[in-house]
mmCIF file with all atom_site columns, C-alpha atoms in Angstrom:
data_model
loop_
_atom_site.group_PDB
_atom_site.id
_atom_site.type_symbol
_atom_site.label_atom_id
_atom_site.label_alt_id
_atom_site.label_comp_id
_atom_site.label_asym_id
_atom_site.label_entity_id
_atom_site.label_seq_id
_atom_site.pdbx_PDB_ins_code
_atom_site.Cartn_x
_atom_site.Cartn_y
_atom_site.Cartn_z
_atom_site.occupancy
_atom_site.B_iso_or_equiv
_atom_site.pdbx_formal_charge
_atom_site.auth_seq_id
_atom_site.auth_comp_id
_atom_site.auth_asym_id
_atom_site.auth_atom_id
_atom_site.pdbx_PDB_model_num
ATOM 1   C CA . UNK A 1 1   ? -46.934 -22.041 81.777  1.00 42.00 ? 1   UNK A CA 1
ATOM 2   C CA . UNK A 1 2   ? -46.916 -20.302 80.262  1.00 43.00 ? 2   UNK A CA 1
ATOM 3   C CA . UNK A 1 3   ? -47.798 -16.626 80.837  1.00 45.00 ? 3   UNK A CA 1
ATOM 4   C CA . UNK A 1 4   ? -49.490 -14.868 78.530  1.00 45.00 ? 4   UNK A CA 1
ATOM 5   C CA . UNK A 1 5   ? -49.855 -11.983 79.884  1.00 47.00 ? 5   UNK A CA 1
ATOM 6   C CA . UNK A 1 6   ? -45.360 -11.513 79.712  1.00 46.00 ? 6   UNK A CA 1
ATOM 7   C CA . UNK A 1 7   ? -43.417 -9.360  77.281  1.00 47.00 ? 7   UNK A CA 1
ATOM 8   C CA . UNK A 1 8   ? -42.268 -10.623 74.107  1.00 45.00 ? 8   UNK A CA 1
ATOM 9   C CA . UNK A 1 9   ? -40.017 -8.198  73.390  1.00 43.00 ? 9   UNK A CA 1
ATOM 10  C CA . UNK A 1 10  ? -36.811 -6.960  75.469  1.00 47.00 ? 10  UNK A CA 1
ATOM 11  C CA . UNK A 1 11  ? -37.254 -4.083  78.046  1.00 51.00 ? 11  UNK A CA 1
ATOM 12  C CA . UNK A 1 12  ? -35.258 -2.634  80.306  1.00 52.00 ? 12  UNK A CA 1
ATOM 13  C CA . UNK A 1 13  ? -35.878 -4.703  83.229  1.00 53.00 ? 13  UNK A CA 1
ATOM 14  C CA . UNK A 1 14  ? -34.156 -7.067  80.204  1.00 56.00 ? 14  UNK A CA 1
ATOM 15  C CA . UNK A 1 15  ? -30.724 -4.571  80.224  1.00 57.00 ? 15  UNK A CA 1
ATOM 16  C CA . UNK A 1 16  ? -27.861 -5.988  81.486  1.00 64.00 ? 16  UNK A CA 1
ATOM 17  C CA . UNK A 1 17  ? -27.722 -4.670  85.673  1.00 64.00 ? 17  UNK A CA 1
ATOM 18  C CA . UNK A 1 18  ? -24.858 -2.316  85.299  1.00 65.00 ? 18  UNK A CA 1
ATOM 19  C CA . UNK A 1 19  ? -26.648 -0.716  82.546  1.00 69.00 ? 19  UNK A CA 1
ATOM 20  C CA . UNK A 1 20  ? -30.284 -0.888  84.489  1.00 78.00 ? 20  UNK A CA 1
ATOM 21  C CA . UNK A 1 21  ? -28.885 0.862   87.360  1.00 83.00 ? 21  UNK A CA 1
ATOM 22  C CA . UNK A 1 22  ? -27.069 3.587   86.908  1.00 85.00 ? 22  UNK A CA 1
ATOM 23  C CA . UNK A 1 23  ? -30.741 4.505   84.665  1.00 85.00 ? 23  UNK A CA 1
ATOM 24  C CA . UNK A 1 24  ? -33.006 3.534   87.753  1.00 87.00 ? 24  UNK A CA 1
ATOM 25  C CA . UNK A 1 25  ? -30.588 5.038   90.507  1.00 90.00 ? 25  UNK A CA 1
ATOM 26  C CA . UNK A 1 26  ? -30.683 8.409   88.669  1.00 91.00 ? 26  UNK A CA 1
ATOM 27  C CA . UNK A 1 27  ? -34.430 8.455   88.414  1.00 90.00 ? 27  UNK A CA 1
ATOM 28  C CA . UNK A 1 28  ? -35.270 7.277   91.937  1.00 92.00 ? 28  UNK A CA 1
ATOM 29  C CA . UNK A 1 29  ? -33.285 10.457  92.759  1.00 94.00 ? 29  UNK A CA 1
ATOM 30  C CA . UNK A 1 30  ? -35.235 13.124  90.417  1.00 93.00 ? 30  UNK A CA 1
ATOM 31  C CA . UNK A 1 31  ? -37.586 11.953  91.752  1.00 93.00 ? 31  UNK A CA 1
ATOM 32  C CA . UNK A 1 32  ? -36.867 12.125  95.789  1.00 95.00 ? 32  UNK A CA 1
ATOM 33  C CA . UNK A 1 33  ? -35.889 15.230  94.808  1.00 95.00 ? 33  UNK A CA 1
ATOM 34  C CA . UNK A 1 34  ? -38.623 16.541  92.737  1.00 95.00 ? 34  UNK A CA 1
ATOM 35  C CA . UNK A 1 35  ? -41.207 15.180  96.310  1.00 95.00 ? 35  UNK A CA 1
ATOM 36  C CA . UNK A 1 36  ? -39.169 17.388  99.087  1.00 96.00 ? 36  UNK A CA 1
ATOM 37  C CA . UNK A 1 37  ? -39.234 20.088  96.314  1.00 95.00 ? 37  UNK A CA 1
ATOM 38  C CA . UNK A 1 38  ? -42.588 20.061  96.046  1.00 94.00 ? 38  UNK A CA 1
ATOM 39  C CA . UNK A 1 39  ? -43.970 18.877  99.018  1.00 94.00 ? 39  UNK A CA 1
ATOM 40  C CA . UNK A 1 40  ? -42.233 22.467  100.384 1.00 94.00 ? 40  UNK A CA 1
ATOM 41  C CA . UNK A 1 41  ? -45.998 24.258  98.555  1.00 91.00 ? 41  UNK A CA 1
ATOM 42  C CA . UNK A 1 42  ? -49.229 23.326  101.268 1.00 89.00 ? 42  UNK A CA 1
ATOM 43  C CA . UNK A 1 43  ? -52.256 22.037  100.094 1.00 87.00 ? 43  UNK A CA 1
ATOM 44  C CA . UNK A 1 44  ? -55.139 25.517  98.059  1.00 86.00 ? 44  UNK A CA 1
ATOM 45  C CA . UNK A 1 45  ? -51.158 27.149  96.213  1.00 90.00 ? 45  UNK A CA 1
ATOM 46  C CA . UNK A 1 46  ? -49.931 28.094  93.650  1.00 92.00 ? 46  UNK A CA 1
ATOM 47  C CA . UNK A 1 47  ? -48.083 26.550  94.194  1.00 92.00 ? 47  UNK A CA 1
ATOM 48  C CA . UNK A 1 48  ? -48.698 23.302  94.417  1.00 93.00 ? 48  UNK A CA 1
ATOM 49  C CA . UNK A 1 49  ? -51.392 23.389  91.699  1.00 94.00 ? 49  UNK A CA 1
ATOM 50  C CA . UNK A 1 50  ? -47.868 24.202  89.621  1.00 94.00 ? 50  UNK A CA 1
ATOM 51  C CA . UNK A 1 51  ? -45.523 20.967  91.170  1.00 94.00 ? 51  UNK A CA 1
ATOM 52  C CA . UNK A 1 52  ? -48.357 19.063  89.955  1.00 95.00 ? 52  UNK A CA 1
ATOM 53  C CA . UNK A 1 53  ? -48.706 20.061  87.072  1.00 95.00 ? 53  UNK A CA 1
ATOM 54  C CA . UNK A 1 54  ? -45.331 21.028  86.317  1.00 94.00 ? 54  UNK A CA 1
ATOM 55  C CA . UNK A 1 55  ? -43.805 16.805  86.539  1.00 94.00 ? 55  UNK A CA 1
ATOM 56  C CA . UNK A 1 56  ? -47.680 15.162  86.492  1.00 95.00 ? 56  UNK A CA 1
ATOM 57  C CA . UNK A 1 57  ? -48.023 17.009  82.221  1.00 95.00 ? 57  UNK A CA 1
ATOM 58  C CA . UNK A 1 58  ? -45.045 16.186  80.865  1.00 95.00 ? 58  UNK A CA 1
ATOM 59  C CA . UNK A 1 59  ? -45.506 12.689  82.203  1.00 94.00 ? 59  UNK A CA 1
ATOM 60  C CA . UNK A 1 60  ? -48.905 12.197  80.924  1.00 94.00 ? 60  UNK A CA 1
ATOM 61  C CA . UNK A 1 61  ? -47.731 13.893  77.394  1.00 93.00 ? 61  UNK A CA 1
ATOM 62  C CA . UNK A 1 62  ? -44.642 10.883  77.460  1.00 92.00 ? 62  UNK A CA 1
ATOM 63  C CA . UNK A 1 63  ? -47.157 7.706   79.034  1.00 91.00 ? 63  UNK A CA 1
ATOM 64  C CA . UNK A 1 64  ? -50.098 8.889   76.500  1.00 90.00 ? 64  UNK A CA 1
ATOM 65  C CA . UNK A 1 65  ? -47.790 9.089   73.249  1.00 88.00 ? 65  UNK A CA 1
ATOM 66  C CA . UNK A 1 66  ? -44.964 5.996   74.698  1.00 82.00 ? 66  UNK A CA 1
ATOM 67  C CA . UNK A 1 67  ? -45.001 3.376   71.887  1.00 77.00 ? 67  UNK A CA 1
ATOM 68  C CA . UNK A 1 68  ? -46.638 0.912   74.914  1.00 73.00 ? 68  UNK A CA 1
ATOM 69  C CA . UNK A 1 69  ? -45.041 -1.826  76.032  1.00 72.00 ? 69  UNK A CA 1
ATOM 70  C CA . UNK A 1 70  ? -45.727 -5.297  73.934  1.00 72.00 ? 70  UNK A CA 1
ATOM 71  C CA . UNK A 1 71  ? -47.704 -7.575  76.316  1.00 72.00 ? 71  UNK A CA 1
ATOM 72  C CA . UNK A 1 72  ? -50.102 -9.797  75.700  1.00 73.00 ? 72  UNK A CA 1
ATOM 73  C CA . UNK A 1 73  ? -53.907 -8.516  76.292  1.00 78.00 ? 73  UNK A CA 1
ATOM 74  C CA . UNK A 1 74  ? -54.743 -9.645  79.690  1.00 81.00 ? 74  UNK A CA 1
ATOM 75  C CA . UNK A 1 75  ? -57.948 -11.642 80.435  1.00 85.00 ? 75  UNK A CA 1
ATOM 76  C CA . UNK A 1 76  ? -61.647 -10.678 80.566  1.00 87.00 ? 76  UNK A CA 1
ATOM 77  C CA . UNK A 1 77  ? -61.718 -12.426 84.007  1.00 89.00 ? 77  UNK A CA 1
ATOM 78  C CA . UNK A 1 78  ? -59.267 -9.280  85.089  1.00 91.00 ? 78  UNK A CA 1
ATOM 79  C CA . UNK A 1 79  ? -60.616 -6.066  84.568  1.00 90.00 ? 79  UNK A CA 1
ATOM 80  C CA . UNK A 1 80  ? -64.315 -7.469  85.498  1.00 92.00 ? 80  UNK A CA 1
ATOM 81  C CA . UNK A 1 81  ? -62.346 -8.585  89.208  1.00 93.00 ? 81  UNK A CA 1
ATOM 82  C CA . UNK A 1 82  ? -60.333 -5.263  89.355  1.00 94.00 ? 82  UNK A CA 1
ATOM 83  C CA . UNK A 1 83  ? -63.558 -2.861  88.509  1.00 92.00 ? 83  UNK A CA 1
ATOM 84  C CA . UNK A 1 84  ? -65.641 -4.395  90.071  1.00 95.00 ? 84  UNK A CA 1
ATOM 85  C CA . UNK A 1 85  ? -62.753 -3.542  93.696  1.00 95.00 ? 85  UNK A CA 1
ATOM 86  C CA . UNK A 1 86  ? -62.931 0.264   91.541  1.00 93.00 ? 86  UNK A CA 1
ATOM 87  C CA . UNK A 1 87  ? -66.868 0.352   91.011  1.00 95.00 ? 87  UNK A CA 1
ATOM 88  C CA . UNK A 1 88  ? -67.870 -0.440  95.370  1.00 96.00 ? 88  UNK A CA 1
ATOM 89  C CA . UNK A 1 89  ? -64.622 2.132   96.360  1.00 94.00 ? 89  UNK A CA 1
ATOM 90  C CA . UNK A 1 90  ? -65.964 4.574   93.524  1.00 92.00 ? 90  UNK A CA 1
ATOM 91  C CA . UNK A 1 91  ? -69.669 4.334   95.174  1.00 94.00 ? 91  UNK A CA 1
ATOM 92  C CA . UNK A 1 92  ? -68.339 4.217   98.725  1.00 94.00 ? 92  UNK A CA 1
ATOM 93  C CA . UNK A 1 93  ? -66.297 7.520   97.925  1.00 91.00 ? 93  UNK A CA 1
ATOM 94  C CA . UNK A 1 94  ? -69.327 9.049   96.109  1.00 92.00 ? 94  UNK A CA 1
ATOM 95  C CA . UNK A 1 95  ? -72.125 8.906   98.294  1.00 92.00 ? 95  UNK A CA 1
ATOM 96  C CA . UNK A 1 96  ? -69.771 10.040  101.076 1.00 92.00 ? 96  UNK A CA 1
ATOM 97  C CA . UNK A 1 97  ? -68.885 13.089  98.271  1.00 89.00 ? 97  UNK A CA 1
ATOM 98  C CA . UNK A 1 98  ? -72.999 13.214  98.584  1.00 92.00 ? 98  UNK A CA 1
ATOM 99  C CA . UNK A 1 99  ? -74.621 13.280  101.230 1.00 87.00 ? 99  UNK A CA 1
ATOM 100 C CA . UNK A 1 100 ? -73.895 15.201  104.223 1.00 85.00 ? 100 UNK A CA 1
ATOM 101 C CA . UNK A 1 101 ? -70.918 17.819  104.449 1.00 77.00 ? 101 UNK A CA 1
ATOM 102 C CA . UNK A 1 102 ? -69.491 17.336  108.227 1.00 83.00 ? 102 UNK A CA 1
ATOM 103 C CA . UNK A 1 103 ? -65.929 16.163  110.057 1.00 83.00 ? 103 UNK A CA 1
ATOM 104 C CA . UNK A 1 104 ? -68.449 12.730  110.641 1.00 87.00 ? 104 UNK A CA 1
ATOM 105 C CA . UNK A 1 105 ? -69.187 12.074  107.235 1.00 88.00 ? 105 UNK A CA 1
ATOM 106 C CA . UNK A 1 106 ? -64.929 12.832  105.420 1.00 91.00 ? 106 UNK A CA 1
ATOM 107 C CA . UNK A 1 107 ? -64.496 10.939  102.252 1.00 91.00 ? 107 UNK A CA 1
ATOM 108 C CA . UNK A 1 108 ? -61.124 9.894   101.233 1.00 92.00 ? 108 UNK A CA 1
ATOM 109 C CA . UNK A 1 109 ? -58.894 12.966  100.311 1.00 89.00 ? 109 UNK A CA 1
ATOM 110 C CA . UNK A 1 110 ? -60.165 14.332  103.801 1.00 90.00 ? 110 UNK A CA 1
ATOM 111 C CA . UNK A 1 111 ? -58.932 11.952  105.633 1.00 91.00 ? 111 UNK A CA 1
ATOM 112 C CA . UNK A 1 112 ? -55.659 12.254  103.929 1.00 92.00 ? 112 UNK A CA 1
ATOM 113 C CA . UNK A 1 113 ? -56.173 16.134  104.514 1.00 90.00 ? 113 UNK A CA 1
ATOM 114 C CA . UNK A 1 114 ? -53.549 15.411  108.952 1.00 91.00 ? 114 UNK A CA 1
ATOM 115 C CA . UNK A 1 115 ? -51.680 13.641  107.258 1.00 93.00 ? 115 UNK A CA 1
ATOM 116 C CA . UNK A 1 116 ? -51.418 15.998  103.387 1.00 93.00 ? 116 UNK A CA 1
ATOM 117 C CA . UNK A 1 117 ? -50.582 19.121  105.757 1.00 91.00 ? 117 UNK A CA 1
ATOM 118 C CA . UNK A 1 118 ? -47.764 18.160  107.310 1.00 94.00 ? 118 UNK A CA 1
ATOM 119 C CA . UNK A 1 119 ? -44.240 18.365  105.809 1.00 95.00 ? 119 UNK A CA 1
ATOM 120 C CA . UNK A 1 120 ? -43.366 15.384  105.131 1.00 96.00 ? 120 UNK A CA 1
ATOM 121 C CA . UNK A 1 121 ? -46.856 13.418  105.451 1.00 95.00 ? 121 UNK A CA 1
ATOM 122 C CA . UNK A 1 122 ? -46.790 15.843  101.872 1.00 95.00 ? 122 UNK A CA 1
ATOM 123 C CA . UNK A 1 123 ? -42.735 14.438  100.138 1.00 96.00 ? 123 UNK A CA 1
ATOM 124 C CA . UNK A 1 124 ? -44.338 10.511  101.247 1.00 96.00 ? 124 UNK A CA 1
ATOM 125 C CA . UNK A 1 125 ? -47.625 11.675  99.016  1.00 95.00 ? 125 UNK A CA 1
ATOM 126 C CA . UNK A 1 126 ? -45.365 13.258  95.689  1.00 96.00 ? 126 UNK A CA 1
ATOM 127 C CA . UNK A 1 127 ? -42.996 10.032  96.529  1.00 96.00 ? 127 UNK A CA 1
ATOM 128 C CA . UNK A 1 128 ? -46.381 7.817   96.103  1.00 96.00 ? 128 UNK A CA 1
ATOM 129 C CA . UNK A 1 129 ? -48.298 10.002  93.249  1.00 96.00 ? 129 UNK A CA 1
ATOM 130 C CA . UNK A 1 130 ? -44.623 10.806  91.082  1.00 95.00 ? 130 UNK A CA 1
ATOM 131 C CA . UNK A 1 131 ? -42.919 6.277   91.814  1.00 94.00 ? 131 UNK A CA 1
ATOM 132 C CA . UNK A 1 132 ? -46.597 5.429   90.081  1.00 95.00 ? 132 UNK A CA 1
ATOM 133 C CA . UNK A 1 133 ? -46.960 7.410   87.201  1.00 95.00 ? 133 UNK A CA 1
ATOM 134 C CA . UNK A 1 134 ? -43.735 7.093   86.695  1.00 93.00 ? 134 UNK A CA 1
ATOM 135 C CA . UNK A 1 135 ? -44.440 3.710   86.317  1.00 92.00 ? 135 UNK A CA 1
ATOM 136 C CA . UNK A 1 136 ? -46.950 3.713   84.384  1.00 93.00 ? 136 UNK A CA 1
ATOM 137 C CA . UNK A 1 137 ? -44.556 5.656   82.275  1.00 91.00 ? 137 UNK A CA 1
ATOM 138 C CA . UNK A 1 138 ? -42.515 2.470   81.959  1.00 87.00 ? 138 UNK A CA 1
ATOM 139 C CA . UNK A 1 139 ? -45.051 0.015   81.391  1.00 82.00 ? 139 UNK A CA 1
ATOM 140 C CA . UNK B 2 1   ? -66.223 -3.505  129.457 1.00 51.00 ? 1   UNK B CA 1
ATOM 141 C CA . UNK B 2 2   ? -68.368 -0.969  127.084 1.00 58.00 ? 2   UNK B CA 1
ATOM 142 C CA . UNK B 2 3   ? -65.482 1.202   125.144 1.00 65.00 ? 3   UNK B CA 1
ATOM 143 C CA . UNK B 2 4   ? -66.207 4.476   123.259 1.00 69.00 ? 4   UNK B CA 1
ATOM 144 C CA . UNK B 2 5   ? -69.143 4.725   120.984 1.00 72.00 ? 5   UNK B CA 1
ATOM 145 C CA . UNK B 2 6   ? -68.079 4.005   117.119 1.00 78.00 ? 6   UNK B CA 1
ATOM 146 C CA . UNK B 2 7   ? -68.718 7.628   115.593 1.00 88.00 ? 7   UNK B CA 1
ATOM 147 C CA . UNK B 2 8   ? -69.330 7.771   112.382 1.00 88.00 ? 8   UNK B CA 1
ATOM 148 C CA . UNK B 2 9   ? -66.095 9.200   110.690 1.00 89.00 ? 9   UNK B CA 1
ATOM 149 C CA . UNK B 2 10  ? -63.831 6.282   112.464 1.00 91.00 ? 10  UNK B CA 1
ATOM 150 C CA . UNK B 2 11  ? -67.302 4.063   111.049 1.00 93.00 ? 11  UNK B CA 1
ATOM 151 C CA . UNK B 2 12  ? -66.319 5.187   107.510 1.00 94.00 ? 12  UNK B CA 1
ATOM 152 C CA . UNK B 2 13  ? -62.592 4.960   108.099 1.00 94.00 ? 13  UNK B CA 1
ATOM 153 C CA . UNK B 2 14  ? -62.522 1.176   108.804 1.00 95.00 ? 14  UNK B CA 1
ATOM 154 C CA . UNK B 2 15  ? -64.648 1.066   105.441 1.00 95.00 ? 15  UNK B CA 1
ATOM 155 C CA . UNK B 2 16  ? -61.882 3.139   103.317 1.00 95.00 ? 16  UNK B CA 1
ATOM 156 C CA . UNK B 2 17  ? -59.832 0.317   104.967 1.00 96.00 ? 17  UNK B CA 1
ATOM 157 C CA . UNK B 2 18  ? -61.289 -2.601  104.485 1.00 97.00 ? 18  UNK B CA 1
ATOM 158 C CA . UNK B 2 19  ? -62.088 -1.546  100.328 1.00 96.00 ? 19  UNK B CA 1
ATOM 159 C CA . UNK B 2 20  ? -57.790 -1.568  100.751 1.00 96.00 ? 20  UNK B CA 1
ATOM 160 C CA . UNK B 2 21  ? -57.231 -4.597  102.572 1.00 97.00 ? 21  UNK B CA 1
ATOM 161 C CA . UNK B 2 22  ? -59.282 -6.070  100.229 1.00 96.00 ? 22  UNK B CA 1
ATOM 162 C CA . UNK B 2 23  ? -57.334 -4.350  96.975  1.00 96.00 ? 23  UNK B CA 1
ATOM 163 C CA . UNK B 2 24  ? -54.560 -5.971  99.242  1.00 96.00 ? 24  UNK B CA 1
ATOM 164 C CA . UNK B 2 25  ? -55.735 -9.262  99.348  1.00 95.00 ? 25  UNK B CA 1
ATOM 165 C CA . UNK B 2 26  ? -56.588 -9.925  95.494  1.00 94.00 ? 26  UNK B CA 1
ATOM 166 C CA . UNK B 2 27  ? -53.767 -8.584  94.527  1.00 94.00 ? 27  UNK B CA 1
ATOM 167 C CA . UNK B 2 28  ? -51.950 -11.062 97.074  1.00 94.00 ? 28  UNK B CA 1
ATOM 168 C CA . UNK B 2 29  ? -54.206 -14.126 95.560  1.00 93.00 ? 29  UNK B CA 1
ATOM 169 C CA . UNK B 2 30  ? -53.723 -13.191 92.386  1.00 92.00 ? 30  UNK B CA 1
ATOM 170 C CA . UNK B 2 31  ? -49.808 -14.308 92.299  1.00 92.00 ? 31  UNK B CA 1
ATOM 171 C CA . UNK B 2 32  ? -51.158 -17.254 93.686  1.00 89.00 ? 32  UNK B CA 1
ATOM 172 C CA . UNK B 2 33  ? -50.189 -19.900 90.581  1.00 80.00 ? 33  UNK B CA 1
ATOM 173 C CA . UNK B 2 34  ? -53.781 -20.944 89.860  1.00 82.00 ? 34  UNK B CA 1
ATOM 174 C CA . UNK B 2 35  ? -54.967 -17.690 90.239  1.00 85.00 ? 35  UNK B CA 1
ATOM 175 C CA . UNK B 2 36  ? -57.884 -17.859 87.346  1.00 87.00 ? 36  UNK B CA 1
ATOM 176 C CA . UNK B 2 37  ? -56.610 -13.226 87.921  1.00 90.00 ? 37  UNK B CA 1
ATOM 177 C CA . UNK B 2 38  ? -54.173 -11.569 86.879  1.00 91.00 ? 38  UNK B CA 1
ATOM 178 C CA . UNK B 2 39  ? -52.159 -9.099  89.950  1.00 93.00 ? 39  UNK B CA 1
ATOM 179 C CA . UNK B 2 40  ? -54.003 -5.068  90.032  1.00 93.00 ? 40  UNK B CA 1
ATOM 180 C CA . UNK B 2 41  ? -50.038 -4.208  88.248  1.00 92.00 ? 41  UNK B CA 1
ATOM 181 C CA . UNK B 2 42  ? -50.566 -7.082  84.811  1.00 90.00 ? 42  UNK B CA 1
ATOM 182 C CA . UNK B 2 43  ? -54.226 -5.021  84.529  1.00 91.00 ? 43  UNK B CA 1
ATOM 183 C CA . UNK B 2 44  ? -53.411 -2.025  85.226  1.00 90.00 ? 44  UNK B CA 1
ATOM 184 C CA . UNK B 2 45  ? -50.541 -2.577  82.324  1.00 89.00 ? 45  UNK B CA 1
ATOM 185 C CA . UNK B 2 46  ? -52.777 -4.594  79.800  1.00 88.00 ? 46  UNK B CA 1
ATOM 186 C CA . UNK B 2 47  ? -54.932 -1.472  79.967  1.00 87.00 ? 47  UNK B CA 1
ATOM 187 C CA . UNK B 2 48  ? -51.752 0.410   78.922  1.00 89.00 ? 48  UNK B CA 1
ATOM 188 C CA . UNK B 2 49  ? -52.263 -1.863  75.251  1.00 87.00 ? 49  UNK B CA 1
ATOM 189 C CA . UNK B 2 50  ? -54.611 0.596   73.437  1.00 87.00 ? 50  UNK B CA 1
ATOM 190 C CA . UNK B 2 51  ? -54.176 4.467   73.433  1.00 88.00 ? 51  UNK B CA 1
ATOM 191 C CA . UNK B 2 52  ? -57.450 4.824   74.475  1.00 89.00 ? 52  UNK B CA 1
ATOM 192 C CA . UNK B 2 53  ? -56.656 2.965   77.756  1.00 89.00 ? 53  UNK B CA 1
ATOM 193 C CA . UNK B 2 54  ? -53.428 4.848   78.205  1.00 92.00 ? 54  UNK B CA 1
ATOM 194 C CA . UNK B 2 55  ? -55.405 8.226   77.833  1.00 92.00 ? 55  UNK B CA 1
ATOM 195 C CA . UNK B 2 56  ? -57.930 6.930   80.982  1.00 92.00 ? 56  UNK B CA 1
ATOM 196 C CA . UNK B 2 57  ? -54.757 5.557   83.542  1.00 92.00 ? 57  UNK B CA 1
ATOM 197 C CA . UNK B 2 58  ? -53.290 8.585   83.061  1.00 94.00 ? 58  UNK B CA 1
ATOM 198 C CA . UNK B 2 59  ? -55.676 11.149  83.703  1.00 94.00 ? 59  UNK B CA 1
ATOM 199 C CA . UNK B 2 60  ? -56.966 9.148   86.364  1.00 93.00 ? 60  UNK B CA 1
ATOM 200 C CA . UNK B 2 61  ? -53.370 8.653   87.802  1.00 95.00 ? 61  UNK B CA 1
ATOM 201 C CA . UNK B 2 62  ? -53.017 13.327  87.322  1.00 95.00 ? 62  UNK B CA 1
ATOM 202 C CA . UNK B 2 63  ? -57.022 14.074  88.797  1.00 93.00 ? 63  UNK B CA 1
ATOM 203 C CA . UNK B 2 64  ? -55.269 12.207  91.836  1.00 93.00 ? 64  UNK B CA 1
ATOM 204 C CA . UNK B 2 65  ? -52.407 14.803  91.945  1.00 94.00 ? 65  UNK B CA 1
ATOM 205 C CA . UNK B 2 66  ? -54.451 17.495  91.351  1.00 93.00 ? 66  UNK B CA 1
ATOM 206 C CA . UNK B 2 67  ? -57.342 15.733  94.159  1.00 91.00 ? 67  UNK B CA 1
ATOM 207 C CA . UNK B 2 68  ? -55.141 15.114  97.056  1.00 92.00 ? 68  UNK B CA 1
ATOM 208 C CA . UNK B 2 69  ? -51.946 16.967  96.097  1.00 92.00 ? 69  UNK B CA 1
ATOM 209 C CA . UNK B 2 70  ? -53.194 20.534  95.139  1.00 90.00 ? 70  UNK B CA 1
ATOM 210 C CA . UNK B 2 71  ? -56.600 22.074  95.172  1.00 79.00 ? 71  UNK B CA 1
#
């Protein structure tokens, strides 16, 4: 069956393995090093703001101005399915944010605070976030 | 045997867990050969085809980092 969402041109993923792995290993190493260093900064500090901005803004600029890979358009049905789930999640979160502001009615970020309050939790959080960003940039 | 009463906090956390399970289930369903919609990753990659889509997705990503890790 023809997969219409596959790229029409060769991508990094199509490179020979011997050319691909050193690059992938270097990027993964940089991501882990960044997460280990950035996680030293506790939330609600200038250091944390700098840690997020120092990696986030260059990646955002590169991602926005980079020439996109040649991919086929996604059908409206796919967009509708994922947008619907996103809207449901957004309404749920917004309902909690506009509701009573106490420990019994936490938002997602309030629920995540005990985890992100620890160094290992923040390392995991930074790994997820920056890893997702790198994945987006390579699309 | 009666257990502890379900608090509002527990119910809300269960709601988030249900949403996460919904995303995983939908993505797994999309990866089946006969599925009529694409996985989340492929849909996001499709959104990145246009400049406006890239701005929206990367802005959302940066906001997530700021909100959860820095704010």
